[in-house]
Phi, psi and omega in degrees: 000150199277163154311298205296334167263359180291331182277319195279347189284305190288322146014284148342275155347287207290334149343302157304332195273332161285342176261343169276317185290346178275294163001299192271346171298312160313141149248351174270145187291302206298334175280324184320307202289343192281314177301315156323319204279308177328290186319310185279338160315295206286286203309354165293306165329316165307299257229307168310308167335277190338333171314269177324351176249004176123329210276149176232104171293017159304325208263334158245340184290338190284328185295321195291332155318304172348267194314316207282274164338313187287331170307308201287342181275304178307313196289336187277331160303329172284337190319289203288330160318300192308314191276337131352279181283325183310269197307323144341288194272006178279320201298333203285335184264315179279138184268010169190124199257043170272320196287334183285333163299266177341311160336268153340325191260317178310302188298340198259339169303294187263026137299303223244347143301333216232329110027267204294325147314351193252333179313297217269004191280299188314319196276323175295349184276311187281351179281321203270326185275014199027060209272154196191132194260349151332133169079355168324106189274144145279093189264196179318294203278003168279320181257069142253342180272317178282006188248351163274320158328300156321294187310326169292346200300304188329326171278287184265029169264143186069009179289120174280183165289275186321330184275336146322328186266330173277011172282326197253017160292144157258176193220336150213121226239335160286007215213310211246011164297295225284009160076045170274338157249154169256033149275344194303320161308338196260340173320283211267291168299335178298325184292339178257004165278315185302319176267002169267329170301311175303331200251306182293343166270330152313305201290323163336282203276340190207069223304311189286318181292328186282285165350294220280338140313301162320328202266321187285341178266011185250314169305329170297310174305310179303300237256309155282005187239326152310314176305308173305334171287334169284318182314315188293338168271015123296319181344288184295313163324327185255337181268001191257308205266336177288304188302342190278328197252016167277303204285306180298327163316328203276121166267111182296289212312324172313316174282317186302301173313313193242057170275331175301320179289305191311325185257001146286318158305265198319310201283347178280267176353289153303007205248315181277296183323291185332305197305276184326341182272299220271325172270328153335293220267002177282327195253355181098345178290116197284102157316331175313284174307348173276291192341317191266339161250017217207345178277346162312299180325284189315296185332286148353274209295009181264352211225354187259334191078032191236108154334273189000292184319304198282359196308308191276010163218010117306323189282297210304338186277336182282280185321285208280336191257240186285040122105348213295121163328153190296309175321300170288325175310325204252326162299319192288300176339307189293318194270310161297029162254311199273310180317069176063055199268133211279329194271310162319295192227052171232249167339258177341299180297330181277338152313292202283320173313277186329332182277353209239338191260336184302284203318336212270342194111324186291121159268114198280020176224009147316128198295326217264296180307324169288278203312327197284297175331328209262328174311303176275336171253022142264326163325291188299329193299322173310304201297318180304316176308359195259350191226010182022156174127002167076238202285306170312323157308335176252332132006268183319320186299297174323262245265337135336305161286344187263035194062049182222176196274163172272327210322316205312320172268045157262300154344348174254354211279342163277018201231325211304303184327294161005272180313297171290007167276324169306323198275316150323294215282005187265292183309321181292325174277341157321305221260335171297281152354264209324306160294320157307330185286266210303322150343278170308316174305316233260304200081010192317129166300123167302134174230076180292102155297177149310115180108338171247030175212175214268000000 
């Protein structure tokens, strides 16, 4: 390693230590992660800067991963525990499980509503920016993207429904612990509903064994949710090392050339923020107030780009912050990372349709061709989890049924990184949104254990 990147790794380094001492002054996460968010602004900047001075940040970004990856590798280790012990112990706990099905049908209600709103927010966007894939250029690393796309077609041509639904059964549940599909979370939750089911019958029939069951899924909880806190107290450390190496990573000129797709993606994205605001405030919910308790999450989730990632600080933030029961913290949570995700698979496949059917002759503001999109890119938001890979996955799906070509999405891949940390933090506030919603409809009693609750 040069002198010159060697200073900038203690740099880094030295970084930390204002940022722990702003931390332990804090006792809320949220001033943290922002001071963290600044910090990975700035030295990523620095770190473009550095170029020019001799320094080669390829040569700090693997150290900085260290910090930044190795958070995002925990938070993927807490998931299936979490979403596991969670759900368990909300079925284990209701006394009257008519509310879990409701539950269920709400969240997946305003995921997949607030889907098909984000479908028609991408075709209005790309229509008032005139997006057109026309004039695209294609270099090395784009067909190199189209020649692994072909290759992928293959995993979702011809995927039905019904084999979708059978995808989130599970069949070895120690295998979808360790996260081998990319269903394993819808998995995992089917499975700890079943076995929470298993446990209310228990306790039916055999009063004393059922306590004691109860008293161990309760003990589970406490044992996992202290861990979550630890991990979580990585948070400002891991989004200053994740946002630094996003920014050295970032290609202007790459952005400045697709800068129209790009301020088009974001004002549709922020366009959806509204609506979840607008559905907030509709519904009785002081949008301010969610917003303000809920941009740590968002923060996380632009900078790590993973739903997934994001789970275990979705749920304690629905719990401990915006009041939601545990049973809906851990469904919506669960069911948004995979579910009706507004931005991957909403918003995007209904751009990239448009850009592709203008050029093509098709009038995209036809009632039959909108409806039939929209249509087709709420079916599929099921699907994606079923063939994983996000925003692009869902692509193959959209633009196949609706007869149009894949290529455009090998074409965008030097903008993606950018774009999909907005399109996470978008997904997360869906699946948040859902729960808050679904709350509110619901009235579910908060029943917070000791130790999981604020």
């Amino acid at each position: 390693m040069q002198l010159s990147s060697f200073s900038l790794l203690l740099f880094f380094a030295a970084l930390l230590w204002p940022l722990f001492r702003w931390h332990r002054r804090h006792e809320r996460l949220a001033p943290a992660v922002f001071a963290g968010l600044l910090l990975g602004v700035a030295f990523g900047g620095l770190l473009q800067l550095a170029r020019r001075w001799g320094a080669d940040p390829a040569e700090v970004l693997p150290w900085i991963g260290v910090l930044g990856d190795g958070y995002v590798n925990l938070l993927h280790l807490l998931v299936m525990p979490l979403v596991l012990i969670s759900i368990l112990g909300a079925v284990v706990r209701v006394s009257n499980t008519q509310a879990l099905g409701k539950i269920s049908v709400s969240v997946l209600a305003v995921l997949l509503g607030t889907t098909a709103v984000a479908a028609l927010v991408g075709v209005l966007m790309a229509q008032l920016f005139g997006l057109s894939a026309t004039g695209l250029v294609e270099g090395a690393r784009e067909a190199a993207r189209v020649e692994m796309l072909s290759q992928r077609m293959g995993q979702v041509s011809g995927l039905s429904i019904p084999e979708i639904l059978i995808s989130f059964v599970p069949r070895n549940i120690f295998s979808d612990l360790a996260g081998s599909r990319d269903t394993s979370v819808i998995a995992v939750v089917v499975f700890a509903v079943l076995l929470g089911l298993a446990a209310l019958g228990v306790r039916r029939e055999h009063p004393e064994e059922g306590a004691q069951i109860e008293n161990f899924v309760h003990l589970a909880q406490v044992w996992v949710m202290k861990l979550v806190r630890l991990v979580m107290a990585f948070t400002p450390y891991g989004v200053m090392a994740l946002v630094a190496a996003l920014i050295a990573k970032s290609s202007w000129a790459d952005i400045f050339n697709l800068f129209s797709f790009v301020l088009a993606s974001f004002a549709a994205i922020a366009l959806m923020f509204v609506v979840h605001g607008l559905l907030l405030l509709v519904n009785g919910i002081s949008p301010l107030h969610y917003f303000t308790k809920v941009w740590p999450v968002l923060v996380f989730a632009f900078s790590s780009r993973s739903s997934a990632a994001t789970i275990p600080l979705n749920v304690e933030t629905q719990i401990d912050e915006l009041r939601n029961s545990p049973a809906i913290a851990n469904f919506s949570a669960s069911f948004g990372a995979t579910i009706g995700q507004n931005g991957c698979a909403g918003i995007y496949p209904a751009m990239l349709a448009v850009m592709v059917a203008v050029p093509m002759g098709i009038d995209v503001l036809d009632p039959v061709w909108l409806a039939t999109l929209v249509a087709v890119v709420v079916i599929s938001s099921f699907g994606i989890a079923g063939v994983g890979g996000g925003a692009t996955f869902a692509a193959l799906v959209v633009l196949p049924a609706m007869g149009l070509p894949v290529t455009i999405a090998a074409l965008l891949i030097s903008v993606e990184p950018l774009i999909d940390m907005a399109r996470t933090a978008l997904n997360v506030n869906g699946a948040m949104t859902a729960g808050t919603l679904t709350q509110r409809w619901l009235g579910v009693e908060l029943d917070v254990p000791e130790g999981q609750g604020a």
